[in-house]
Structure formats: structure tokens, C-alpha cells
């Protein structure tokens, strides 16, 4: 059987029986998303790499505790969330370091980096995102970049669904306010080119 045709739930069951290769396939399917989430959470690529590795190691060791294999993504992101929170507490990291956002952009954006305006816009968005309070940044990242539903976000960050919603909306509103000057500047430049 070709691994691409295998469902996550089958890989989880095989991993629970000790099939390391099956777990490696799960890692390859999910590592980019977890890494991207952690880069946005920590603002540091190296920390995100370490946390990604730690999260998958804990996931492998804890597969027996996963009760609903259909909720594997939420469970995995909950582990990643907990790892990031532990690092923030341990290191007392500033919540909005954003020191390595250009490297994160290179990792995440791929071909879009070659387009000057897109790169600049992406960096502005990433910097604005990094300046949000951790809880809002995390909620926006899970919703916008990872595509989780509000109830899934609530499960990952261990809060009520209404709190997850308010964090997402507050974060998006804050981003809108932070990016408004750049948006207005872009509109003016476009209007000048059009006339």
C-alpha cells in the first residue's frame, strides 16, 4: 500500500502498534503546519524547530492517550500549544519578539518571496501579527493560517468557544488597525499610477 493513500487514523493505529515508519509519515504530513504555527507563536525559527521536534516526540509517546483519532490535528496542535507556552514561561520570552519573521516568511511563502510587493506585504502582516498579544496571535494563526474551526481552537488552547471567537475577532480587528496606514498608502500609490 502506498502511504499517500493511507488515512491518518490508519497511520495512528499502526503507530500505536509500534510502527515507527507510519508515525514518520504522520510527521511528514503535519510537520510544516505545526512548524508554521510555532514560528508565528514564538517569532523564532530555531525555537520553532525545537518545539516542533518536542511536540512530535510527545505525540508519539502519548498516542495511547488519544481517545478520538479523528481529532488528531486538534490533539497535536494542543501539544504544540503547550510546548510553546512552556517555553514562554521558562524563558520569559517577550510575547511579540518577531525577530525572525523574515526567515519564517521565506520558509512559509516559497515562490511568493520573489515578488517584491508581496514580500513587503507579507512581512508587514507578519510583523503586525507578531505585535499582537500571544492569545490573539495564537487564535488568529490557528483560524487564518491553519484553518481550524472555533470549537477546535477552543480545544487546542483550552478555553470556551466564545473566548476563542473573541480572541480571533479582536486579533483581526487589531491587525486591521495596525495595517490600515499601509493599506491607505497602497491605495494612494495605486490611484497615482492609475491617473
mmCIF file of C-alpha atoms in Angstrom:
data_model
loop_
_atom_site.group_PDB
_atom_site.id
_atom_site.type_symbol
_atom_site.label_atom_id
_atom_site.label_comp_id
_atom_site.label_asym_id
_atom_site.label_seq_id
_atom_site.Cartn_x
_atom_site.Cartn_y
_atom_site.Cartn_z
ATOM 1 C CA UNK A 1 0.000 0.000 0.000
ATOM 2 C CA UNK A 2 1.298 3.468 -0.848
ATOM 3 C CA UNK A 3 1.471 5.741 2.202
ATOM 4 C CA UNK A 4 -0.195 8.660 0.411
ATOM 5 C CA UNK A 5 -3.376 6.640 0.209
ATOM 6 C CA UNK A 6 -3.354 5.796 3.902
ATOM 7 C CA UNK A 7 -5.603 7.828 6.193
ATOM 8 C CA UNK A 8 -4.233 9.474 9.321
ATOM 9 C CA UNK A 9 -6.365 7.206 11.501
ATOM 10 C CA UNK A 10 -4.752 4.114 9.958
ATOM 11 C CA UNK A 11 -1.293 5.582 10.478
ATOM 12 C CA UNK A 12 -2.171 6.363 14.094
ATOM 13 C CA UNK A 13 -3.320 2.804 14.716
ATOM 14 C CA UNK A 14 -0.152 1.413 13.121
ATOM 15 C CA UNK A 15 1.949 3.850 15.146
ATOM 16 C CA UNK A 16 0.254 2.696 18.332
ATOM 17 C CA UNK A 17 1.382 -0.834 17.476
ATOM 18 C CA UNK A 18 4.978 0.395 17.257
ATOM 19 C CA UNK A 19 5.292 1.088 13.517
ATOM 20 C CA UNK A 20 7.768 3.985 13.537
ATOM 21 C CA UNK A 21 7.569 4.348 9.745
ATOM 22 C CA UNK A 22 3.828 5.002 9.992
ATOM 23 C CA UNK A 23 4.462 7.719 12.567
ATOM 24 C CA UNK A 24 7.149 9.226 10.328
ATOM 25 C CA UNK A 25 4.517 9.560 7.602
ATOM 26 C CA UNK A 26 2.255 11.376 10.078
ATOM 27 C CA UNK A 27 5.149 13.672 10.925
ATOM 28 C CA UNK A 28 5.791 14.425 7.259
ATOM 29 C CA UNK A 29 2.102 15.250 6.755
ATOM 30 C CA UNK A 30 1.818 17.577 9.726
ATOM 31 C CA UNK A 31 5.273 18.986 10.489
ATOM 32 C CA UNK A 32 5.058 22.004 8.174
ATOM 33 C CA UNK A 33 1.740 23.128 9.656
ATOM 34 C CA UNK A 34 2.949 22.631 13.228
ATOM 35 C CA UNK A 35 6.249 24.365 12.458
ATOM 36 C CA UNK A 36 4.485 27.309 10.802
ATOM 37 C CA UNK A 37 2.168 27.652 13.782
ATOM 38 C CA UNK A 38 5.111 27.592 16.187
ATOM 39 C CA UNK A 39 7.157 30.103 14.153
ATOM 40 C CA UNK A 40 4.239 32.505 14.324
ATOM 41 C CA UNK A 41 3.777 31.757 18.003
ATOM 42 C CA UNK A 42 7.419 32.213 19.022
ATOM 43 C CA UNK A 43 8.714 34.564 16.317
ATOM 44 C CA UNK A 44 11.874 32.474 16.192
ATOM 45 C CA UNK A 45 12.638 29.765 13.639
ATOM 46 C CA UNK A 46 15.153 27.865 15.787
ATOM 47 C CA UNK A 47 12.821 27.748 18.774
ATOM 48 C CA UNK A 48 10.011 26.621 16.485
ATOM 49 C CA UNK A 49 12.177 23.789 15.118
ATOM 50 C CA UNK A 50 12.988 22.611 18.643
ATOM 51 C CA UNK A 51 9.370 22.877 19.750
ATOM 52 C CA UNK A 52 8.148 21.036 16.650
ATOM 53 C CA UNK A 53 10.501 18.165 17.399
ATOM 54 C CA UNK A 54 9.448 18.127 21.058
ATOM 55 C CA UNK A 55 5.759 18.206 20.121
ATOM 56 C CA UNK A 56 6.069 15.222 17.793
ATOM 57 C CA UNK A 57 8.103 13.288 20.347
ATOM 58 C CA UNK A 58 5.409 13.895 22.964
ATOM 59 C CA UNK A 59 2.736 12.992 20.427
ATOM 60 C CA UNK A 60 4.461 9.689 19.656
ATOM 61 C CA UNK A 61 4.807 8.860 23.333
ATOM 62 C CA UNK A 62 1.224 9.901 24.036
ATOM 63 C CA UNK A 63 -0.594 8.222 21.144
ATOM 64 C CA UNK A 64 -2.138 5.793 23.613
ATOM 65 C CA UNK A 65 -3.930 8.681 25.320
ATOM 66 C CA UNK A 66 -5.542 9.909 22.090
ATOM 67 C CA UNK A 67 -9.134 8.771 22.507
ATOM 68 C CA UNK A 68 -10.622 10.053 19.241
ATOM 69 C CA UNK A 69 -8.276 9.540 16.285
ATOM 70 C CA UNK A 70 -10.450 11.830 14.164
ATOM 71 C CA UNK A 71 -9.378 14.687 16.449
ATOM 72 C CA UNK A 72 -5.660 14.033 15.898
ATOM 73 C CA UNK A 73 -4.986 17.504 14.405
ATOM 74 C CA UNK A 74 -6.518 19.303 17.403
ATOM 75 C CA UNK A 75 -4.698 16.972 19.802
ATOM 76 C CA UNK A 76 -1.370 17.529 18.020
ATOM 77 C CA UNK A 77 -1.784 21.316 17.964
ATOM 78 C CA UNK A 78 -2.736 21.224 21.655
ATOM 79 C CA UNK A 79 0.607 19.543 22.350
ATOM 80 C CA UNK A 80 2.405 22.174 20.238
ATOM 81 C CA UNK A 81 0.491 24.922 22.063
ATOM 82 C CA UNK A 82 1.521 23.513 25.440
ATOM 83 C CA UNK A 83 5.160 23.263 24.342
ATOM 84 C CA UNK A 84 5.151 26.907 23.251
ATOM 85 C CA UNK A 85 3.505 28.048 26.482
ATOM 86 C CA UNK A 86 6.082 26.098 28.496
ATOM 87 C CA UNK A 87 8.905 27.731 26.565
ATOM 88 C CA UNK A 88 7.406 31.202 27.037
ATOM 89 C CA UNK A 89 7.107 30.607 30.787
ATOM 90 C CA UNK A 90 10.536 29.022 31.119
ATOM 91 C CA UNK A 91 12.389 31.658 29.123
ATOM 92 C CA UNK A 92 10.120 34.581 29.953
ATOM 93 C CA UNK A 93 10.197 35.428 26.267
ATOM 94 C CA UNK A 94 8.701 38.711 25.166
ATOM 95 C CA UNK A 95 5.343 37.911 23.638
ATOM 96 C CA UNK A 96 5.983 39.788 20.392
ATOM 97 C CA UNK A 97 9.669 39.256 19.644
ATOM 98 C CA UNK A 98 9.221 38.895 15.900
ATOM 99 C CA UNK A 99 12.981 38.691 15.468
ATOM 100 C CA UNK A 100 12.961 36.003 12.858
ATOM 101 C CA UNK A 101 9.888 36.822 10.791
ATOM 102 C CA UNK A 102 11.792 37.244 7.542
ATOM 103 C CA UNK A 103 13.172 33.715 7.901
ATOM 104 C CA UNK A 104 9.678 32.449 8.712
ATOM 105 C CA UNK A 105 8.340 34.211 5.631
ATOM 106 C CA UNK A 106 10.993 32.533 3.476
ATOM 107 C CA UNK A 107 10.046 29.150 4.932
ATOM 108 C CA UNK A 108 6.315 29.631 4.523
ATOM 109 C CA UNK A 109 5.805 31.706 1.395
ATOM 110 C CA UNK A 110 8.022 29.940 -1.155
ATOM 111 C CA UNK A 111 7.652 31.379 -4.665
ATOM 112 C CA UNK A 112 5.785 34.487 -3.496
ATOM 113 C CA UNK A 113 9.008 35.803 -1.968
ATOM 114 C CA UNK A 114 10.345 36.634 -5.417
ATOM 115 C CA UNK A 115 7.604 39.191 -5.907
ATOM 116 C CA UNK A 116 8.722 42.382 -4.184
ATOM 117 C CA UNK A 117 5.337 43.808 -3.219
ATOM 118 C CA UNK A 118 4.065 40.505 -1.903
ATOM 119 C CA UNK A 119 7.148 40.054 0.228
ATOM 120 C CA UNK A 120 6.788 43.527 1.689
ATOM 121 C CA UNK A 121 3.093 42.980 2.370
ATOM 122 C CA UNK A 122 3.717 39.571 3.899
ATOM 123 C CA UNK A 123 6.408 40.966 6.171
ATOM 124 C CA UNK A 124 4.141 43.807 7.280
ATOM 125 C CA UNK A 125 1.371 41.329 8.096
ATOM 126 C CA UNK A 126 3.799 39.043 9.937
ATOM 127 C CA UNK A 127 5.199 41.958 11.946
ATOM 128 C CA UNK A 128 1.707 43.159 12.803
ATOM 129 C CA UNK A 129 0.753 39.606 13.792
ATOM 130 C CA UNK A 130 3.866 39.317 15.971
ATOM 131 C CA UNK A 131 2.898 42.504 17.794
ATOM 132 C CA UNK A 132 -0.455 41.068 18.922
ATOM 133 C CA UNK A 133 -0.820 39.691 22.444
ATOM 134 C CA UNK A 134 0.049 35.976 22.498
ATOM 135 C CA UNK A 135 -3.546 34.778 22.964
ATOM 136 C CA UNK A 136 -4.827 36.812 19.995
ATOM 137 C CA UNK A 137 -1.839 35.922 17.806
ATOM 138 C CA UNK A 138 -2.311 32.254 18.545
ATOM 139 C CA UNK A 139 -6.066 32.339 17.858
ATOM 140 C CA UNK A 140 -5.635 34.245 14.578
ATOM 141 C CA UNK A 141 -2.858 31.877 13.484
ATOM 142 C CA UNK A 142 -4.976 28.801 14.195
ATOM 143 C CA UNK A 143 -8.015 30.273 12.402
ATOM 144 C CA UNK A 144 -6.494 32.065 9.421
ATOM 145 C CA UNK A 145 -3.286 30.164 8.721
ATOM 146 C CA UNK A 146 -4.231 26.687 9.940
ATOM 147 C CA UNK A 147 -7.942 26.716 9.088
ATOM 148 C CA UNK A 148 -9.260 25.411 12.402
ATOM 149 C CA UNK A 149 -12.882 25.996 13.410
ATOM 150 C CA UNK A 150 -13.697 27.961 16.554
ATOM 151 C CA UNK A 151 -14.550 24.846 18.579
ATOM 152 C CA UNK A 152 -11.255 23.271 17.514
ATOM 153 C CA UNK A 153 -9.331 26.408 18.503
ATOM 154 C CA UNK A 154 -11.082 26.360 21.872
ATOM 155 C CA UNK A 155 -9.998 22.742 22.395
ATOM 156 C CA UNK A 156 -6.402 23.480 21.387
ATOM 157 C CA UNK A 157 -5.950 26.494 23.667
ATOM 158 C CA UNK A 158 -8.289 25.187 26.390
ATOM 159 C CA UNK A 159 -10.831 27.987 26.549
ATOM 160 C CA UNK A 160 -14.569 28.391 25.872
ATOM 161 C CA UNK A 161 -15.625 28.704 22.225
ATOM 162 C CA UNK A 162 -16.858 32.239 22.882
ATOM 163 C CA UNK A 163 -13.394 33.195 24.149
ATOM 164 C CA UNK A 164 -11.759 31.668 21.072
ATOM 165 C CA UNK A 165 -14.108 33.698 18.867
ATOM 166 C CA UNK A 166 -13.452 36.923 20.735
ATOM 167 C CA UNK A 167 -9.682 36.386 20.549
ATOM 168 C CA UNK A 168 -9.846 35.813 16.794
ATOM 169 C CA UNK A 169 -12.084 38.815 16.170
ATOM 170 C CA UNK A 170 -10.102 41.090 18.493
ATOM 171 C CA UNK A 171 -6.872 39.966 16.844
ATOM 172 C CA UNK A 172 -8.222 40.530 13.348
ATOM 173 C CA UNK A 173 -9.516 43.964 14.339
ATOM 174 C CA UNK A 174 -6.132 44.864 15.828
ATOM 175 C CA UNK A 175 -4.409 43.675 12.639
ATOM 176 C CA UNK A 176 -6.792 45.773 10.574
ATOM 177 C CA UNK A 177 -5.921 48.843 12.659
ATOM 178 C CA UNK A 178 -2.173 48.167 12.525
ATOM 179 C CA UNK A 179 -2.220 47.609 8.768
ATOM 180 C CA UNK A 180 -4.576 50.499 7.906
ATOM 181 C CA UNK A 181 -1.776 53.030 7.272
ATOM 182 C CA UNK A 182 -0.041 50.657 4.851
ATOM 183 C CA UNK A 183 -3.351 49.859 3.146
ATOM 184 C CA UNK A 184 -4.133 53.552 2.721
ATOM 185 C CA UNK A 185 -0.616 54.197 1.414
ATOM 186 C CA UNK A 186 -1.054 51.383 -1.109
ATOM 187 C CA UNK A 187 -4.376 52.795 -2.291
ATOM 188 C CA UNK A 188 -2.811 56.222 -2.789
ATOM 189 C CA UNK A 189 0.066 54.740 -4.785
ATOM 190 C CA UNK A 190 -2.363 52.753 -6.935
ATOM 191 C CA UNK A 191 -4.505 55.851 -7.540
ATOM 192 C CA UNK A 192 -1.437 57.831 -8.617
ATOM 193 C CA UNK A 193 -0.398 55.084 -11.062
ATOM 194 C CA UNK A 194 -3.924 54.895 -12.488
ATOM 195 C CA UNK A 195 -4.200 58.631 -13.176
#
